[in-house]
Amino acid sequence: MKKTIILASLAMTMAACGNKTDDYDATGIFEATEVTISAKSTGELQLFEVTEGGGVDNGQVVGRIDAYQLKLKKEQLETSRGQLSANKRQLASTRNATDSRQLDLEKQVSSISQQIANAQRERQRFTELVNDGAVPRKQLDDINYQIKVLERQLEATRDQIRSNNASLAEQSEGISAQMEGIDAQAAGLDAQIRQIDDQIANTEVVAPFTGTVLEKYAERGEFVTTGKPLFKMADTKKMYIRAYVTSAQLQNIKVGQKAKVFADYGDGNKKEYEGTVSWISSRSEFTPKTILTDDERADLVYAVKVAVNNDGFVKIGMYGEVKFD
């Protein structure tokens, strides 16, 4: 009986060992998308409100490079642009004045023509009166003389209009050419002003996304040049663990698959997070020395990224474990 009990206990122990499963499928290190922000302009770093470990918001201006000379150049360009606008207004005023004088001459032609028509009607009436002997002939002669004077005035005015038309066409063509030249110069100045505006905008150091400052490479008051790194930041809200799996495991893993991720704080302290497989490497590589897999004999493994939403406790470089659903 005693021997039977011992054999039964041994069988149960072996069965339990046979059903044991690992607590994880792969291990890895937590990482985040890191970006190095560099200066886009050259000059003194007059403002730089960046603290290592501190947070920054998307679009936040955290620094400013001296832009005094750029602003002076913009003022100079705007003054030149204003002068061109004044010159164009003056040319337009000259053209309008010429057109106004021409319009006055045309009004004079209309007025003289109306006076001639009225005098001709009077001449017809006085001709009948003279034939009837009702008025002296001198009055009819005066009307005829008045008509001749008006006709000479009309012809002179028309000659002046024709002369002005030729001159006006030439003058208008010259004014149009000058205005086109002014428009071309103004377009060039506008392009330069937009370029200066872009350069002034580049003197501001702006955070490209919301995240945490990892490293700071410059201080306020330093002279920086275009391309000089100013600070490094990362989006620590959306992190991922880079783990390695064998080819045997790979056949059961796909992008979008859910997984449990455990942040390892040491001494058996772990915290569980929900994760999603976001990337699987298309080529194999040798197993990193610091990484464990469920098959320690595997030499070639595939890198896998599992994305997790960080609650603030997961840090870059921390070890973790992954259990795929």
mmCIF file of C-alpha atoms in Angstrom:
data_model
loop_
_atom_site.group_PDB
_atom_site.id
_atom_site.type_symbol
_atom_site.label_atom_id
_atom_site.label_comp_id
_atom_site.label_asym_id
_atom_site.label_seq_id
_atom_site.Cartn_x
_atom_site.Cartn_y
_atom_site.Cartn_z
ATOM 1 C CA MET A 1 0.000 0.000 0.000
ATOM 2 C CA LYS A 2 2.838 2.391 0.928
ATOM 3 C CA LYS A 3 4.570 1.683 -2.381
ATOM 4 C CA THR A 4 1.361 2.388 -4.280
ATOM 5 C CA ILE A 5 0.948 5.785 -2.596
ATOM 6 C CA ILE A 6 4.559 6.780 -3.448
ATOM 7 C CA LEU A 7 4.110 5.841 -7.128
ATOM 8 C CA ALA A 8 0.847 7.783 -7.307
ATOM 9 C CA SER A 9 2.493 10.884 -5.807
ATOM 10 C CA LEU A 10 5.394 10.621 -8.277
ATOM 11 C CA ALA A 11 2.972 10.327 -11.212
ATOM 12 C CA MET A 12 1.086 13.429 -10.073
ATOM 13 C CA THR A 13 4.357 15.394 -9.725
ATOM 14 C CA MET A 14 5.480 14.393 -13.227
ATOM 15 C CA ALA A 15 2.079 15.321 -14.648
ATOM 16 C CA ALA A 16 2.290 18.741 -13.003
ATOM 17 C CA CYS A 17 5.760 19.274 -14.452
ATOM 18 C CA GLY A 18 4.534 18.219 -17.855
ATOM 19 C CA ASN A 19 1.704 20.806 -17.753
ATOM 20 C CA LYS A 20 3.951 23.700 -16.596
ATOM 21 C CA THR A 21 4.076 26.685 -18.940
ATOM 22 C CA ASP A 22 6.427 29.672 -18.930
ATOM 23 C CA ASP A 23 5.213 32.940 -17.485
ATOM 24 C CA TYR A 24 6.418 34.721 -20.633
ATOM 25 C CA ASP A 25 7.074 34.050 -24.311
ATOM 26 C CA ALA A 26 9.875 36.575 -24.757
ATOM 27 C CA THR A 27 11.766 39.297 -22.950
ATOM 28 C CA GLY A 28 12.979 42.664 -24.118
ATOM 29 C CA ILE A 29 13.676 46.267 -23.284
ATOM 30 C CA PHE A 30 11.211 49.165 -23.260
ATOM 31 C CA GLU A 31 11.885 51.857 -25.847
ATOM 32 C CA ALA A 32 10.244 55.032 -27.107
ATOM 33 C CA THR A 33 10.397 57.061 -30.295
ATOM 34 C CA GLU A 34 13.232 59.530 -29.689
ATOM 35 C CA VAL A 35 13.723 62.726 -31.687
ATOM 36 C CA THR A 36 16.645 65.155 -31.554
ATOM 37 C CA ILE A 37 15.566 68.777 -32.065
ATOM 38 C CA SER A 38 18.222 70.948 -33.700
ATOM 39 C CA ALA A 39 18.557 74.686 -34.297
ATOM 40 C CA LYS A 40 17.108 75.954 -37.576
ATOM 41 C CA SER A 41 18.890 79.301 -37.354
ATOM 42 C CA THR A 42 22.200 80.813 -36.288
ATOM 43 C CA GLY A 43 22.558 83.253 -33.404
ATOM 44 C CA GLU A 44 22.399 83.660 -29.647
ATOM 45 C CA LEU A 45 19.981 81.352 -27.849
ATOM 46 C CA GLN A 46 18.089 84.092 -25.998
ATOM 47 C CA LEU A 47 15.377 81.827 -24.555
ATOM 48 C CA PHE A 48 15.589 78.124 -23.708
ATOM 49 C CA GLU A 49 13.040 76.733 -21.260
ATOM 50 C CA VAL A 50 13.918 73.040 -21.347
ATOM 51 C CA THR A 51 14.526 70.789 -18.349
ATOM 52 C CA GLU A 52 15.729 67.200 -18.546
ATOM 53 C CA GLY A 53 12.920 64.950 -17.399
ATOM 54 C CA GLY A 54 10.381 67.715 -17.906
ATOM 55 C CA GLY A 55 7.431 67.553 -20.251
ATOM 56 C CA VAL A 56 6.722 69.665 -23.315
ATOM 57 C CA ASP A 57 3.530 70.036 -25.339
ATOM 58 C CA ASN A 58 3.050 69.735 -29.072
ATOM 59 C CA GLY A 59 3.758 73.122 -30.716
ATOM 60 C CA GLN A 60 5.136 74.660 -27.511
ATOM 61 C CA VAL A 61 7.828 77.301 -28.057
ATOM 62 C CA VAL A 62 10.630 76.222 -25.721
ATOM 63 C CA GLY A 63 13.419 78.403 -27.115
ATOM 64 C CA ARG A 64 14.122 81.450 -29.251
ATOM 65 C CA ILE A 65 17.233 82.428 -31.224
ATOM 66 C CA ASP A 66 18.159 86.090 -31.803
ATOM 67 C CA ALA A 67 16.244 87.427 -34.831
ATOM 68 C CA TYR A 68 17.046 91.165 -34.567
ATOM 69 C CA GLN A 69 18.978 91.415 -37.855
ATOM 70 C CA LEU A 70 16.291 89.473 -39.700
ATOM 71 C CA LYS A 71 13.605 91.830 -38.412
ATOM 72 C CA LEU A 72 15.634 94.854 -39.519
ATOM 73 C CA LYS A 73 15.974 93.378 -42.994
ATOM 74 C CA LYS A 74 12.235 92.745 -43.120
ATOM 75 C CA GLU A 75 11.540 96.383 -42.187
ATOM 76 C CA GLN A 76 13.838 97.515 -44.998
ATOM 77 C CA LEU A 77 12.058 95.299 -47.510
ATOM 78 C CA GLU A 78 8.641 96.494 -46.332
ATOM 79 C CA THR A 79 9.753 100.125 -46.756
ATOM 80 C CA SER A 80 10.854 99.422 -50.326
ATOM 81 C CA ARG A 81 7.579 97.626 -50.936
ATOM 82 C CA GLY A 82 5.641 100.611 -49.669
ATOM 83 C CA GLN A 83 7.585 102.971 -51.948
ATOM 84 C CA LEU A 84 6.707 100.824 -54.947
ATOM 85 C CA SER A 85 3.032 100.962 -53.986
ATOM 86 C CA ALA A 86 3.246 104.762 -53.736
ATOM 87 C CA ASN A 87 4.874 104.971 -57.183
ATOM 88 C CA LYS A 88 2.139 102.811 -58.657
ATOM 89 C CA ARG A 89 -0.573 104.985 -57.121
ATOM 90 C CA GLN A 90 1.096 108.082 -58.571
ATOM 91 C CA LEU A 91 1.163 106.545 -62.055
ATOM 92 C CA ALA A 92 -2.465 105.555 -61.740
ATOM 93 C CA SER A 93 -3.304 109.111 -60.653
ATOM 94 C CA THR A 94 -1.478 110.527 -63.717
ATOM 95 C CA ARG A 95 -3.427 108.212 -66.002
ATOM 96 C CA ASN A 96 -6.720 109.170 -64.351
ATOM 97 C CA ALA A 97 -5.934 112.898 -64.695
ATOM 98 C CA THR A 98 -5.193 112.463 -68.422
ATOM 99 C CA ASP A 99 -8.402 110.512 -68.890
ATOM 100 C CA SER A 100 -10.282 113.245 -67.027
ATOM 101 C CA ARG A 101 -8.889 115.971 -69.315
ATOM 102 C CA GLN A 102 -9.831 113.947 -72.366
ATOM 103 C CA LEU A 103 -13.327 113.516 -70.965
ATOM 104 C CA ASP A 104 -13.604 117.296 -70.463
ATOM 105 C CA LEU A 105 -12.714 117.877 -74.122
ATOM 106 C CA GLU A 106 -15.373 115.409 -75.201
ATOM 107 C CA LYS A 107 -17.888 117.239 -73.030
ATOM 108 C CA GLN A 108 -16.855 120.494 -74.715
ATOM 109 C CA VAL A 109 -17.490 118.943 -78.147
ATOM 110 C CA SER A 110 -20.942 117.897 -77.023
ATOM 111 C CA SER A 111 -21.656 121.354 -75.617
ATOM 112 C CA ILE A 112 -20.449 123.205 -78.742
ATOM 113 C CA SER A 113 -22.440 120.862 -80.980
ATOM 114 C CA GLN A 114 -25.537 121.628 -78.956
ATOM 115 C CA GLN A 115 -24.877 125.376 -79.239
ATOM 116 C CA ILE A 116 -24.476 125.093 -83.040
ATOM 117 C CA ALA A 117 -27.746 123.182 -83.273
ATOM 118 C CA ASN A 118 -29.528 125.862 -81.239
ATOM 119 C CA ALA A 119 -27.982 128.650 -83.382
ATOM 120 C CA GLN A 120 -29.016 126.879 -86.568
ATOM 121 C CA ARG A 121 -32.622 126.766 -85.357
ATOM 122 C CA GLU A 122 -32.425 130.454 -84.521
ATOM 123 C CA ARG A 123 -30.990 131.174 -87.989
ATOM 124 C CA GLN A 124 -33.963 129.390 -89.588
ATOM 125 C CA ARG A 125 -36.410 131.413 -87.538
ATOM 126 C CA PHE A 126 -34.673 134.735 -88.220
ATOM 127 C CA THR A 127 -34.419 133.949 -91.952
ATOM 128 C CA GLU A 128 -38.215 133.767 -92.080
ATOM 129 C CA LEU A 129 -38.519 136.982 -90.067
ATOM 130 C CA VAL A 130 -36.078 138.807 -92.379
ATOM 131 C CA ASN A 131 -37.981 137.602 -95.435
ATOM 132 C CA ASP A 132 -41.142 138.964 -93.865
ATOM 133 C CA GLY A 133 -39.350 142.242 -93.062
ATOM 134 C CA ALA A 134 -40.041 141.795 -89.346
ATOM 135 C CA VAL A 135 -36.397 142.158 -88.243
ATOM 136 C CA PRO A 136 -33.305 143.771 -89.734
ATOM 137 C CA ARG A 137 -30.931 141.532 -91.675
ATOM 138 C CA LYS A 138 -28.058 142.387 -89.326
ATOM 139 C CA GLN A 139 -29.458 140.072 -86.681
ATOM 140 C CA LEU A 140 -29.380 137.183 -89.155
ATOM 141 C CA ASP A 141 -25.786 138.053 -90.076
ATOM 142 C CA ASP A 142 -24.820 138.009 -86.408
ATOM 143 C CA ILE A 143 -26.287 134.533 -86.011
ATOM 144 C CA ASN A 144 -24.403 133.299 -89.078
ATOM 145 C CA TYR A 145 -21.181 134.727 -87.676
ATOM 146 C CA GLN A 146 -21.840 133.059 -84.310
ATOM 147 C CA ILE A 147 -22.371 129.717 -86.026
ATOM 148 C CA LYS A 148 -19.056 130.021 -87.898
ATOM 149 C CA VAL A 149 -17.223 130.814 -84.671
ATOM 150 C CA LEU A 150 -18.762 127.802 -82.937
ATOM 151 C CA GLU A 151 -17.910 125.544 -85.864
ATOM 152 C CA ARG A 152 -14.257 126.686 -85.717
ATOM 153 C CA GLN A 153 -14.247 126.003 -81.958
ATOM 154 C CA LEU A 154 -15.733 122.571 -82.556
ATOM 155 C CA GLU A 155 -13.137 121.677 -85.166
ATOM 156 C CA ALA A 156 -10.302 122.938 -82.977
ATOM 157 C CA THR A 157 -11.565 120.905 -80.045
ATOM 158 C CA ARG A 158 -11.860 117.791 -82.191
ATOM 159 C CA ASP A 159 -8.311 118.324 -83.467
ATOM 160 C CA GLN A 160 -7.134 118.568 -79.874
ATOM 161 C CA ILE A 161 -8.968 115.337 -78.986
ATOM 162 C CA ARG A 162 -7.388 113.506 -81.926
ATOM 163 C CA SER A 163 -3.971 114.789 -80.937
ATOM 164 C CA ASN A 164 -4.557 113.862 -77.327
ATOM 165 C CA ASN A 165 -5.734 110.398 -78.297
ATOM 166 C CA ALA A 166 -2.439 109.660 -80.028
ATOM 167 C CA SER A 167 -0.463 111.122 -77.141
ATOM 168 C CA LEU A 168 -2.664 109.400 -74.590
ATOM 169 C CA ALA A 169 -2.198 106.012 -76.239
ATOM 170 C CA GLU A 170 1.577 106.427 -76.131
ATOM 171 C CA GLN A 171 1.488 107.741 -72.574
ATOM 172 C CA SER A 172 -0.860 104.975 -71.433
ATOM 173 C CA GLU A 173 1.421 102.361 -72.948
ATOM 174 C CA GLY A 174 4.380 103.868 -71.106
ATOM 175 C CA ILE A 175 2.456 103.979 -67.824
ATOM 176 C CA SER A 176 1.347 100.373 -68.265
ATOM 177 C CA ALA A 177 4.944 99.278 -68.855
ATOM 178 C CA GLN A 178 6.081 101.141 -65.738
ATOM 179 C CA MET A 179 3.283 99.602 -63.670
ATOM 180 C CA GLU A 180 4.172 96.125 -64.901
ATOM 181 C CA GLY A 181 7.767 96.774 -63.887
ATOM 182 C CA ILE A 182 6.594 97.917 -60.454
ATOM 183 C CA ASP A 183 4.429 94.793 -60.089
ATOM 184 C CA ALA A 184 7.421 92.596 -60.951
ATOM 185 C CA GLN A 185 9.612 94.365 -58.384
ATOM 186 C CA ALA A 186 6.829 94.137 -55.799
ATOM 187 C CA ALA A 187 6.456 90.393 -56.416
ATOM 188 C CA GLY A 188 10.193 89.966 -55.869
ATOM 189 C CA LEU A 189 10.052 91.946 -52.621
ATOM 190 C CA ASP A 190 7.009 89.963 -51.448
ATOM 191 C CA ALA A 191 8.931 86.727 -52.023
ATOM 192 C CA GLN A 192 11.882 88.088 -50.031
ATOM 193 C CA ILE A 193 9.566 89.153 -47.207
ATOM 194 C CA ARG A 194 8.010 85.672 -47.086
ATOM 195 C CA GLN A 195 11.504 84.194 -47.006
ATOM 196 C CA ILE A 196 12.464 86.451 -44.102
ATOM 197 C CA ASP A 197 9.221 85.513 -42.305
ATOM 198 C CA ASP A 198 10.164 81.844 -42.666
ATOM 199 C CA GLN A 199 13.660 82.548 -41.326
ATOM 200 C CA ILE A 200 12.194 84.467 -38.373
ATOM 201 C CA ALA A 201 9.820 81.577 -37.676
ATOM 202 C CA ASN A 202 12.809 79.213 -37.673
ATOM 203 C CA THR A 203 14.384 81.198 -34.838
ATOM 204 C CA GLU A 204 11.734 79.705 -32.548
ATOM 205 C CA VAL A 205 12.503 76.296 -31.067
ATOM 206 C CA VAL A 206 9.241 74.356 -31.129
ATOM 207 C CA ALA A 207 8.417 70.949 -29.668
ATOM 208 C CA PRO A 208 7.223 68.690 -32.523
ATOM 209 C CA PHE A 209 4.988 66.579 -30.272
ATOM 210 C CA THR A 210 3.983 66.082 -26.656
ATOM 211 C CA GLY A 211 6.604 64.183 -24.741
ATOM 212 C CA THR A 212 9.432 64.162 -22.219
ATOM 213 C CA VAL A 213 12.844 65.803 -22.513
ATOM 214 C CA LEU A 214 15.543 63.148 -22.285
ATOM 215 C CA GLU A 215 18.741 65.142 -22.791
ATOM 216 C CA LYS A 216 19.667 68.814 -23.067
ATOM 217 C CA TYR A 217 22.615 69.852 -25.225
ATOM 218 C CA ALA A 218 22.619 73.677 -24.987
ATOM 219 C CA GLU A 219 22.023 76.470 -22.490
ATOM 220 C CA ARG A 220 20.485 79.914 -22.729
ATOM 221 C CA GLY A 221 22.983 82.526 -23.890
ATOM 222 C CA GLU A 222 25.017 80.157 -26.044
ATOM 223 C CA PHE A 223 25.721 80.929 -29.697
ATOM 224 C CA VAL A 224 24.231 78.164 -31.799
ATOM 225 C CA THR A 225 24.508 77.408 -35.494
ATOM 226 C CA THR A 226 22.002 75.872 -37.876
ATOM 227 C CA GLY A 227 21.850 72.119 -37.326
ATOM 228 C CA LYS A 228 23.282 72.152 -33.795
ATOM 229 C CA PRO A 229 21.377 69.655 -31.553
ATOM 230 C CA LEU A 230 19.543 71.443 -28.747
ATOM 231 C CA PHE A 231 17.731 68.649 -26.920
ATOM 232 C CA LYS A 232 16.380 65.125 -27.298
ATOM 233 C CA MET A 233 12.807 64.174 -26.446
ATOM 234 C CA ALA A 234 10.586 61.122 -26.651
ATOM 235 C CA ASP A 235 6.900 60.304 -26.579
ATOM 236 C CA THR A 236 6.844 58.405 -23.285
ATOM 237 C CA LYS A 237 3.064 58.058 -23.292
ATOM 238 C CA LYS A 238 3.189 55.592 -26.174
ATOM 239 C CA MET A 239 6.053 53.192 -25.602
ATOM 240 C CA TYR A 240 6.874 49.739 -26.872
ATOM 241 C CA ILE A 241 8.921 46.778 -25.803
ATOM 242 C CA ARG A 242 11.322 45.284 -28.332
ATOM 243 C CA ALA A 243 11.298 41.535 -27.794
ATOM 244 C CA TYR A 244 12.787 38.621 -29.749
ATOM 245 C CA VAL A 245 11.010 35.415 -30.740
ATOM 246 C CA THR A 246 12.101 32.250 -32.491
ATOM 247 C CA SER A 247 10.870 31.161 -35.894
ATOM 248 C CA ALA A 248 8.708 28.534 -34.170
ATOM 249 C CA GLN A 249 6.945 31.266 -32.199
ATOM 250 C CA LEU A 250 6.724 33.561 -35.191
ATOM 251 C CA GLN A 251 4.130 31.406 -36.941
ATOM 252 C CA ASN A 252 1.645 32.211 -34.162
ATOM 253 C CA ILE A 253 2.288 35.971 -34.009
ATOM 254 C CA LYS A 254 0.901 38.695 -36.286
ATOM 255 C CA VAL A 255 0.653 42.492 -36.323
ATOM 256 C CA GLY A 256 -2.366 43.709 -34.358
ATOM 257 C CA GLN A 257 -2.329 40.722 -32.037
ATOM 258 C CA LYS A 258 -2.945 41.413 -28.356
ATOM 259 C CA ALA A 259 -0.339 40.579 -25.731
ATOM 260 C CA LYS A 260 0.324 40.971 -22.045
ATOM 261 C CA VAL A 261 3.382 43.032 -21.197
ATOM 262 C CA PHE A 262 5.060 42.958 -17.786
ATOM 263 C CA ALA A 263 7.374 45.717 -16.626
ATOM 264 C CA ASP A 264 10.087 44.201 -14.451
ATOM 265 C CA TYR A 265 11.069 46.320 -11.433
ATOM 266 C CA GLY A 266 13.377 43.662 -9.957
ATOM 267 C CA ASP A 267 13.032 41.382 -6.948
ATOM 268 C CA GLY A 268 9.967 39.826 -8.521
ATOM 269 C CA ASN A 269 8.073 43.117 -8.690
ATOM 270 C CA LYS A 270 6.172 43.381 -11.982
ATOM 271 C CA LYS A 271 3.336 45.430 -13.402
ATOM 272 C CA GLU A 272 1.069 44.207 -16.157
ATOM 273 C CA TYR A 273 0.015 46.235 -19.222
ATOM 274 C CA GLU A 274 -2.117 45.518 -22.238
ATOM 275 C CA GLY A 275 -0.090 45.564 -25.443
ATOM 276 C CA THR A 276 -0.517 45.207 -29.196
ATOM 277 C CA VAL A 277 1.983 43.807 -31.671
ATOM 278 C CA SER A 278 2.819 46.806 -33.881
ATOM 279 C CA TRP A 279 5.793 45.532 -35.908
ATOM 280 C CA ILE A 280 7.529 42.271 -36.792
ATOM 281 C CA SER A 281 10.979 42.238 -38.371
ATOM 282 C CA SER A 282 11.176 40.714 -41.835
ATOM 283 C CA ARG A 283 14.665 39.306 -41.278
ATOM 284 C CA SER A 284 16.289 37.278 -38.564
ATOM 285 C CA GLU A 285 19.270 38.222 -36.409
ATOM 286 C CA PHE A 286 21.465 36.606 -33.787
ATOM 287 C CA THR A 287 19.995 36.480 -30.298
ATOM 288 C CA PRO A 288 21.190 39.454 -28.192
ATOM 289 C CA LYS A 289 23.117 38.315 -25.113
ATOM 290 C CA THR A 290 20.784 40.154 -22.753
ATOM 291 C CA ILE A 291 17.604 38.652 -24.225
ATOM 292 C CA LEU A 292 16.010 35.338 -23.233
ATOM 293 C CA THR A 293 13.635 33.276 -25.367
ATOM 294 C CA ASP A 294 11.613 30.203 -24.541
ATOM 295 C CA ASP A 295 14.171 28.206 -26.553
ATOM 296 C CA GLU A 296 17.653 29.071 -25.323
ATOM 297 C CA ARG A 297 19.154 26.885 -28.078
ATOM 298 C CA ALA A 298 17.851 29.259 -30.796
ATOM 299 C CA ASP A 299 20.630 31.271 -32.405
ATOM 300 C CA LEU A 300 18.473 33.248 -34.848
ATOM 301 C CA VAL A 301 15.468 35.239 -33.682
ATOM 302 C CA TYR A 302 13.092 37.875 -35.024
ATOM 303 C CA ALA A 303 12.552 41.267 -33.419
ATOM 304 C CA VAL A 304 8.980 42.182 -32.459
ATOM 305 C CA LYS A 305 7.614 45.478 -31.146
ATOM 306 C CA VAL A 306 4.670 45.435 -28.763
ATOM 307 C CA ALA A 307 3.113 48.867 -28.171
ATOM 308 C CA VAL A 308 1.809 49.819 -24.715
ATOM 309 C CA ASN A 309 0.206 52.926 -23.227
ATOM 310 C CA ASN A 310 2.469 54.134 -20.451
ATOM 311 C CA ASP A 311 0.961 55.293 -17.167
ATOM 312 C CA GLY A 312 4.214 56.984 -16.173
ATOM 313 C CA PHE A 313 5.850 54.033 -14.432
ATOM 314 C CA VAL A 314 7.533 52.440 -17.439
ATOM 315 C CA LYS A 315 10.943 53.938 -18.186
ATOM 316 C CA ILE A 316 13.147 53.737 -21.249
ATOM 317 C CA GLY A 317 15.686 50.903 -20.937
ATOM 318 C CA MET A 318 13.626 48.971 -18.383
ATOM 319 C CA TYR A 319 13.441 45.187 -18.844
ATOM 320 C CA GLY A 320 10.105 43.562 -19.519
ATOM 321 C CA GLU A 321 8.396 40.336 -20.507
ATOM 322 C CA VAL A 322 5.786 39.548 -23.144
ATOM 323 C CA LYS A 323 3.090 36.910 -23.118
ATOM 324 C CA PHE A 324 1.276 36.648 -26.442
ATOM 325 C CA ASP A 325 -2.439 35.893 -26.385
#
